[in-house]
Amino acid sequence: MPAMASRSGSRRRSMNEINMVPFIDVMLVLLIIFMVTAPMLTPSSVNVPSVGKGAKVPKTRADVVIEKDGSIRFKADGNERTVPLQSLGATTRNWLKDQPEDTPVLISADKSVSYDSVMQAMAALQRAGVPRVALAVKQGG
């Protein structure tokens, strides 16, 4: 009987290895899921459309130009000056007093300017009661 006990003891050794096959299978499935869904995610960028020429170009207009450094220039009647964002609405409203009612204010900005800067300028003009605010777009395709 002692001989049998030694043989059964060698068969009952502890298993100290981890089976890696299920882990690898799960990782491959996750990799495939990420590879399929990654092209579907869109980056947070805005594609501004390009348009052709407008049919009727206004005779007078004011231009609000937002520079790369965030400074704002107000151009109207051949005059150009830098204005802070806080006084952009008042400056524009004062200029519009002497202009026809449908005179537009055109906002143009470099493509590297943040979207937030353009929206702040547009909000300042709307708070001031400017009736026609437009965004400049690039001509052609």
mmCIF file with all atom_site columns, C-alpha atoms in Angstrom:
data_model
loop_
_atom_site.group_PDB
_atom_site.id
_atom_site.type_symbol
_atom_site.label_atom_id
_atom_site.label_alt_id
_atom_site.label_comp_id
_atom_site.label_asym_id
_atom_site.label_entity_id
_atom_site.label_seq_id
_atom_site.pdbx_PDB_ins_code
_atom_site.Cartn_x
_atom_site.Cartn_y
_atom_site.Cartn_z
_atom_site.occupancy
_atom_site.B_iso_or_equiv
_atom_site.pdbx_formal_charge
_atom_site.auth_seq_id
_atom_site.auth_comp_id
_atom_site.auth_asym_id
_atom_site.auth_atom_id
_atom_site.pdbx_PDB_model_num
ATOM 1   C CA . MET A 1 1   ? 0.000   0.000   0.000   1.00 0.00 ? 1   MET A CA 1
ATOM 2   C CA . PRO A 1 2   ? 2.742   2.512   0.638   1.00 0.00 ? 2   PRO A CA 1
ATOM 3   C CA . ALA A 1 3   ? 3.747   2.244   -3.015  1.00 0.00 ? 3   ALA A CA 1
ATOM 4   C CA . MET A 1 4   ? 0.278   3.296   -4.129  1.00 0.00 ? 4   MET A CA 1
ATOM 5   C CA . ALA A 1 5   ? 0.278   6.356   -1.928  1.00 0.00 ? 5   ALA A CA 1
ATOM 6   C CA . SER A 1 6   ? 3.434   7.673   -3.517  1.00 0.00 ? 6   SER A CA 1
ATOM 7   C CA . ARG A 1 7   ? 2.018   7.304   -7.026  1.00 0.00 ? 7   ARG A CA 1
ATOM 8   C CA . SER A 1 8   ? -1.229  9.066   -6.241  1.00 0.00 ? 8   SER A CA 1
ATOM 9   C CA . GLY A 1 9   ? 0.706   11.880  -4.549  1.00 0.00 ? 9   GLY A CA 1
ATOM 10  C CA . SER A 1 10  ? 2.584   12.648  -7.757  1.00 0.00 ? 10  SER A CA 1
ATOM 11  C CA . ARG A 1 11  ? -0.662  12.945  -9.703  1.00 0.00 ? 11  ARG A CA 1
ATOM 12  C CA . ARG A 1 12  ? -2.184  15.428  -7.263  1.00 0.00 ? 12  ARG A CA 1
ATOM 13  C CA . ARG A 1 13  ? 0.239   18.282  -7.680  1.00 0.00 ? 13  ARG A CA 1
ATOM 14  C CA . SER A 1 14  ? -1.021  21.858  -7.474  1.00 0.00 ? 14  SER A CA 1
ATOM 15  C CA . MET A 1 15  ? -1.639  23.818  -10.670 1.00 0.00 ? 15  MET A CA 1
ATOM 16  C CA . ASN A 1 16  ? 0.388   27.026  -10.501 1.00 0.00 ? 16  ASN A CA 1
ATOM 17  C CA . GLU A 1 17  ? 0.055   28.180  -14.117 1.00 0.00 ? 17  GLU A CA 1
ATOM 18  C CA . ILE A 1 18  ? -2.575  30.626  -15.431 1.00 0.00 ? 18  ILE A CA 1
ATOM 19  C CA . ASN A 1 19  ? -4.245  29.803  -18.714 1.00 0.00 ? 19  ASN A CA 1
ATOM 20  C CA . MET A 1 20  ? -3.627  32.875  -20.929 1.00 0.00 ? 20  MET A CA 1
ATOM 21  C CA . VAL A 1 21  ? -5.804  31.839  -23.888 1.00 0.00 ? 21  VAL A CA 1
ATOM 22  C CA . PRO A 1 22  ? -9.091  33.363  -22.595 1.00 0.00 ? 22  PRO A CA 1
ATOM 23  C CA . PHE A 1 23  ? -7.282  36.588  -21.688 1.00 0.00 ? 23  PHE A CA 1
ATOM 24  C CA . ILE A 1 24  ? -5.788  36.855  -25.182 1.00 0.00 ? 24  ILE A CA 1
ATOM 25  C CA . ASP A 1 25  ? -9.187  36.156  -26.758 1.00 0.00 ? 25  ASP A CA 1
ATOM 26  C CA . VAL A 1 26  ? -10.835 38.958  -24.787 1.00 0.00 ? 26  VAL A CA 1
ATOM 27  C CA . MET A 1 27  ? -8.067  41.400  -25.672 1.00 0.00 ? 27  MET A CA 1
ATOM 28  C CA . LEU A 1 28  ? -8.328  40.580  -29.381 1.00 0.00 ? 28  LEU A CA 1
ATOM 29  C CA . VAL A 1 29  ? -12.103 41.140  -29.305 1.00 0.00 ? 29  VAL A CA 1
ATOM 30  C CA . LEU A 1 30  ? -11.601 44.517  -27.595 1.00 0.00 ? 30  LEU A CA 1
ATOM 31  C CA . LEU A 1 31  ? -8.947  45.470  -30.138 1.00 0.00 ? 31  LEU A CA 1
ATOM 32  C CA . ILE A 1 32  ? -11.302 44.667  -33.011 1.00 0.00 ? 32  ILE A CA 1
ATOM 33  C CA . ILE A 1 33  ? -14.103 46.709  -31.397 1.00 0.00 ? 33  ILE A CA 1
ATOM 34  C CA . PHE A 1 34  ? -11.829 49.741  -31.004 1.00 0.00 ? 34  PHE A CA 1
ATOM 35  C CA . MET A 1 35  ? -10.505 49.414  -34.544 1.00 0.00 ? 35  MET A CA 1
ATOM 36  C CA . VAL A 1 36  ? -14.046 49.337  -35.953 1.00 0.00 ? 36  VAL A CA 1
ATOM 37  C CA . THR A 1 37  ? -15.429 52.217  -33.858 1.00 0.00 ? 37  THR A CA 1
ATOM 38  C CA . ALA A 1 38  ? -12.427 54.590  -34.027 1.00 0.00 ? 38  ALA A CA 1
ATOM 39  C CA . PRO A 1 39  ? -13.073 55.788  -37.610 1.00 0.00 ? 39  PRO A CA 1
ATOM 40  C CA . MET A 1 40  ? -16.692 56.507  -36.697 1.00 0.00 ? 40  MET A CA 1
ATOM 41  C CA . LEU A 1 41  ? -15.720 59.015  -34.011 1.00 0.00 ? 41  LEU A CA 1
ATOM 42  C CA . THR A 1 42  ? -15.541 62.557  -35.348 1.00 0.00 ? 42  THR A CA 1
ATOM 43  C CA . PRO A 1 43  ? -13.067 65.084  -33.991 1.00 0.00 ? 43  PRO A CA 1
ATOM 44  C CA . SER A 1 44  ? -14.465 68.321  -32.617 1.00 0.00 ? 44  SER A CA 1
ATOM 45  C CA . SER A 1 45  ? -13.856 70.440  -35.649 1.00 0.00 ? 45  SER A CA 1
ATOM 46  C CA . VAL A 1 46  ? -16.216 72.563  -37.675 1.00 0.00 ? 46  VAL A CA 1
ATOM 47  C CA . ASN A 1 47  ? -16.066 72.386  -41.444 1.00 0.00 ? 47  ASN A CA 1
ATOM 48  C CA . VAL A 1 48  ? -17.106 75.815  -42.697 1.00 0.00 ? 48  VAL A CA 1
ATOM 49  C CA . PRO A 1 49  ? -18.672 75.643  -46.155 1.00 0.00 ? 49  PRO A CA 1
ATOM 50  C CA . SER A 1 50  ? -17.298 77.522  -49.125 1.00 0.00 ? 50  SER A CA 1
ATOM 51  C CA . VAL A 1 51  ? -19.772 79.493  -51.175 1.00 0.00 ? 51  VAL A CA 1
ATOM 52  C CA . GLY A 1 52  ? -19.867 81.406  -54.421 1.00 0.00 ? 52  GLY A CA 1
ATOM 53  C CA . LYS A 1 53  ? -20.438 85.138  -54.762 1.00 0.00 ? 53  LYS A CA 1
ATOM 54  C CA . GLY A 1 54  ? -23.633 86.614  -53.425 1.00 0.00 ? 54  GLY A CA 1
ATOM 55  C CA . ALA A 1 55  ? -26.084 88.086  -55.904 1.00 0.00 ? 55  ALA A CA 1
ATOM 56  C CA . LYS A 1 56  ? -26.342 91.465  -54.178 1.00 0.00 ? 56  LYS A CA 1
ATOM 57  C CA . VAL A 1 57  ? -23.344 92.980  -52.444 1.00 0.00 ? 57  VAL A CA 1
ATOM 58  C CA . PRO A 1 58  ? -24.264 95.683  -49.897 1.00 0.00 ? 58  PRO A CA 1
ATOM 59  C CA . LYS A 1 59  ? -22.954 99.204  -50.552 1.00 0.00 ? 59  LYS A CA 1
ATOM 60  C CA . THR A 1 60  ? -21.923 99.842  -46.950 1.00 0.00 ? 60  THR A CA 1
ATOM 61  C CA . ARG A 1 61  ? -20.928 97.377  -44.294 1.00 0.00 ? 61  ARG A CA 1
ATOM 62  C CA . ALA A 1 62  ? -18.841 97.138  -41.164 1.00 0.00 ? 62  ALA A CA 1
ATOM 63  C CA . ASP A 1 63  ? -16.151 94.511  -40.758 1.00 0.00 ? 63  ASP A CA 1
ATOM 64  C CA . VAL A 1 64  ? -15.223 92.956  -37.429 1.00 0.00 ? 64  VAL A CA 1
ATOM 65  C CA . VAL A 1 65  ? -11.898 91.185  -37.874 1.00 0.00 ? 65  VAL A CA 1
ATOM 66  C CA . ILE A 1 66  ? -10.685 88.792  -35.181 1.00 0.00 ? 66  ILE A CA 1
ATOM 67  C CA . GLU A 1 67  ? -6.917  88.369  -35.298 1.00 0.00 ? 67  GLU A CA 1
ATOM 68  C CA . LYS A 1 68  ? -4.879  85.278  -34.378 1.00 0.00 ? 68  LYS A CA 1
ATOM 69  C CA . ASP A 1 69  ? -3.906  86.810  -31.025 1.00 0.00 ? 69  ASP A CA 1
ATOM 70  C CA . GLY A 1 70  ? -7.576  87.452  -30.135 1.00 0.00 ? 70  GLY A CA 1
ATOM 71  C CA . SER A 1 71  ? -7.559  91.210  -30.744 1.00 0.00 ? 71  SER A CA 1
ATOM 72  C CA . ILE A 1 72  ? -10.577 92.671  -32.527 1.00 0.00 ? 72  ILE A CA 1
ATOM 73  C CA . ARG A 1 73  ? -10.430 95.300  -35.267 1.00 0.00 ? 73  ARG A CA 1
ATOM 74  C CA . PHE A 1 74  ? -13.497 97.298  -36.325 1.00 0.00 ? 74  PHE A CA 1
ATOM 75  C CA . LYS A 1 75  ? -13.389 98.542  -39.920 1.00 0.00 ? 75  LYS A CA 1
ATOM 76  C CA . ALA A 1 76  ? -16.039 100.872 -41.358 1.00 0.00 ? 76  ALA A CA 1
ATOM 77  C CA . ASP A 1 77  ? -16.075 103.800 -43.789 1.00 0.00 ? 77  ASP A CA 1
ATOM 78  C CA . GLY A 1 78  ? -12.346 103.453 -44.453 1.00 0.00 ? 78  GLY A CA 1
ATOM 79  C CA . ASN A 1 79  ? -11.513 103.801 -40.737 1.00 0.00 ? 79  ASN A CA 1
ATOM 80  C CA . GLU A 1 80  ? -9.975  100.995 -38.785 1.00 0.00 ? 80  GLU A CA 1
ATOM 81  C CA . ARG A 1 81  ? -9.413  100.728 -35.049 1.00 0.00 ? 81  ARG A CA 1
ATOM 82  C CA . THR A 1 82  ? -8.786  98.102  -32.415 1.00 0.00 ? 82  THR A CA 1
ATOM 83  C CA . VAL A 1 83  ? -11.593 97.710  -29.896 1.00 0.00 ? 83  VAL A CA 1
ATOM 84  C CA . PRO A 1 84  ? -11.900 95.479  -26.835 1.00 0.00 ? 84  PRO A CA 1
ATOM 85  C CA . LEU A 1 85  ? -14.631 92.852  -26.803 1.00 0.00 ? 85  LEU A CA 1
ATOM 86  C CA . GLN A 1 86  ? -16.541 94.702  -24.057 1.00 0.00 ? 86  GLN A CA 1
ATOM 87  C CA . SER A 1 87  ? -17.020 97.826  -26.213 1.00 0.00 ? 87  SER A CA 1
ATOM 88  C CA . LEU A 1 88  ? -17.518 96.066  -29.569 1.00 0.00 ? 88  LEU A CA 1
ATOM 89  C CA . GLY A 1 89  ? -21.307 96.202  -29.311 1.00 0.00 ? 89  GLY A CA 1
ATOM 90  C CA . ALA A 1 90  ? -21.430 99.896  -28.352 1.00 0.00 ? 90  ALA A CA 1
ATOM 91  C CA . THR A 1 91  ? -18.927 100.861 -31.072 1.00 0.00 ? 91  THR A CA 1
ATOM 92  C CA . THR A 1 92  ? -20.917 99.005  -33.712 1.00 0.00 ? 92  THR A CA 1
ATOM 93  C CA . ARG A 1 93  ? -24.253 100.389 -32.499 1.00 0.00 ? 93  ARG A CA 1
ATOM 94  C CA . ASN A 1 94  ? -22.900 103.965 -32.600 1.00 0.00 ? 94  ASN A CA 1
ATOM 95  C CA . TRP A 1 95  ? -21.691 103.460 -36.179 1.00 0.00 ? 95  TRP A CA 1
ATOM 96  C CA . LEU A 1 96  ? -25.037 101.949 -37.247 1.00 0.00 ? 96  LEU A CA 1
ATOM 97  C CA . LYS A 1 97  ? -26.974 105.050 -36.086 1.00 0.00 ? 97  LYS A CA 1
ATOM 98  C CA . ASP A 1 98  ? -25.889 106.925 -39.231 1.00 0.00 ? 98  ASP A CA 1
ATOM 99  C CA . GLN A 1 99  ? -26.362 103.964 -41.607 1.00 0.00 ? 99  GLN A CA 1
ATOM 100 C CA . PRO A 1 100 ? -29.403 102.463 -43.370 1.00 0.00 ? 100 PRO A CA 1
ATOM 101 C CA . GLU A 1 101 ? -31.419 99.979  -41.322 1.00 0.00 ? 101 GLU A CA 1
ATOM 102 C CA . ASP A 1 102 ? -30.341 96.866  -43.244 1.00 0.00 ? 102 ASP A CA 1
ATOM 103 C CA . THR A 1 103 ? -26.588 97.543  -43.093 1.00 0.00 ? 103 THR A CA 1
ATOM 104 C CA . PRO A 1 104 ? -24.778 94.270  -42.284 1.00 0.00 ? 104 PRO A CA 1
ATOM 105 C CA . VAL A 1 105 ? -21.888 93.692  -39.913 1.00 0.00 ? 105 VAL A CA 1
ATOM 106 C CA . LEU A 1 106 ? -19.495 91.052  -41.239 1.00 0.00 ? 106 LEU A CA 1
ATOM 107 C CA . ILE A 1 107 ? -17.374 88.980  -38.831 1.00 0.00 ? 107 ILE A CA 1
ATOM 108 C CA . SER A 1 108 ? -14.224 87.494  -40.309 1.00 0.00 ? 108 SER A CA 1
ATOM 109 C CA . ALA A 1 109 ? -11.544 85.517  -38.543 1.00 0.00 ? 109 ALA A CA 1
ATOM 110 C CA . ASP A 1 110 ? -8.446  83.531  -39.349 1.00 0.00 ? 110 ASP A CA 1
ATOM 111 C CA . LYS A 1 111 ? -9.011  79.779  -39.398 1.00 0.00 ? 111 LYS A CA 1
ATOM 112 C CA . SER A 1 112 ? -6.659  79.338  -36.436 1.00 0.00 ? 112 SER A CA 1
ATOM 113 C CA . VAL A 1 113 ? -8.839  81.559  -34.216 1.00 0.00 ? 113 VAL A CA 1
ATOM 114 C CA . SER A 1 114 ? -10.859 79.582  -31.687 1.00 0.00 ? 114 SER A CA 1
ATOM 115 C CA . TYR A 1 115 ? -14.559 79.150  -32.322 1.00 0.00 ? 115 TYR A CA 1
ATOM 116 C CA . ASP A 1 116 ? -15.256 80.594  -28.873 1.00 0.00 ? 116 ASP A CA 1
ATOM 117 C CA . SER A 1 117 ? -13.720 83.961  -29.818 1.00 0.00 ? 117 SER A CA 1
ATOM 118 C CA . VAL A 1 118 ? -15.970 84.252  -32.862 1.00 0.00 ? 118 VAL A CA 1
ATOM 119 C CA . MET A 1 119 ? -19.046 83.318  -30.849 1.00 0.00 ? 119 MET A CA 1
ATOM 120 C CA . GLN A 1 120 ? -18.205 85.873  -28.138 1.00 0.00 ? 120 GLN A CA 1
ATOM 121 C CA . ALA A 1 121 ? -17.970 88.614  -30.772 1.00 0.00 ? 121 ALA A CA 1
ATOM 122 C CA . MET A 1 122 ? -21.254 87.526  -32.315 1.00 0.00 ? 122 MET A CA 1
ATOM 123 C CA . ALA A 1 123 ? -22.942 87.451  -28.899 1.00 0.00 ? 123 ALA A CA 1
ATOM 124 C CA . ALA A 1 124 ? -21.649 90.956  -28.103 1.00 0.00 ? 124 ALA A CA 1
ATOM 125 C CA . LEU A 1 125 ? -23.133 92.266  -31.355 1.00 0.00 ? 125 LEU A CA 1
ATOM 126 C CA . GLN A 1 126 ? -26.462 90.554  -30.737 1.00 0.00 ? 126 GLN A CA 1
ATOM 127 C CA . ARG A 1 127 ? -26.646 91.910  -27.162 1.00 0.00 ? 127 ARG A CA 1
ATOM 128 C CA . ALA A 1 128 ? -26.111 95.387  -28.588 1.00 0.00 ? 128 ALA A CA 1
ATOM 129 C CA . GLY A 1 129 ? -29.095 94.895  -30.881 1.00 0.00 ? 129 GLY A CA 1
ATOM 130 C CA . VAL A 1 130 ? -27.261 94.748  -34.207 1.00 0.00 ? 130 VAL A CA 1
ATOM 131 C CA . PRO A 1 131 ? -29.929 93.500  -36.643 1.00 0.00 ? 131 PRO A CA 1
ATOM 132 C CA . ARG A 1 132 ? -27.754 91.897  -39.353 1.00 0.00 ? 132 ARG A CA 1
ATOM 133 C CA . VAL A 1 133 ? -24.662 89.919  -38.364 1.00 0.00 ? 133 VAL A CA 1
ATOM 134 C CA . ALA A 1 134 ? -22.967 87.689  -40.950 1.00 0.00 ? 134 ALA A CA 1
ATOM 135 C CA . LEU A 1 135 ? -19.918 85.436  -41.015 1.00 0.00 ? 135 LEU A CA 1
ATOM 136 C CA . ALA A 1 136 ? -17.320 85.749  -43.770 1.00 0.00 ? 136 ALA A CA 1
ATOM 137 C CA . VAL A 1 137 ? -16.620 82.598  -45.761 1.00 0.00 ? 137 VAL A CA 1
ATOM 138 C CA . LYS A 1 138 ? -13.863 81.651  -48.166 1.00 0.00 ? 138 LYS A CA 1
ATOM 139 C CA . GLN A 1 139 ? -14.717 82.103  -51.845 1.00 0.00 ? 139 GLN A CA 1
ATOM 140 C CA . GLY A 1 140 ? -14.620 79.071  -54.150 1.00 0.00 ? 140 GLY A CA 1
ATOM 141 C CA . GLY A 1 141 ? -13.957 75.413  -53.344 1.00 0.00 ? 141 GLY A CA 1
#
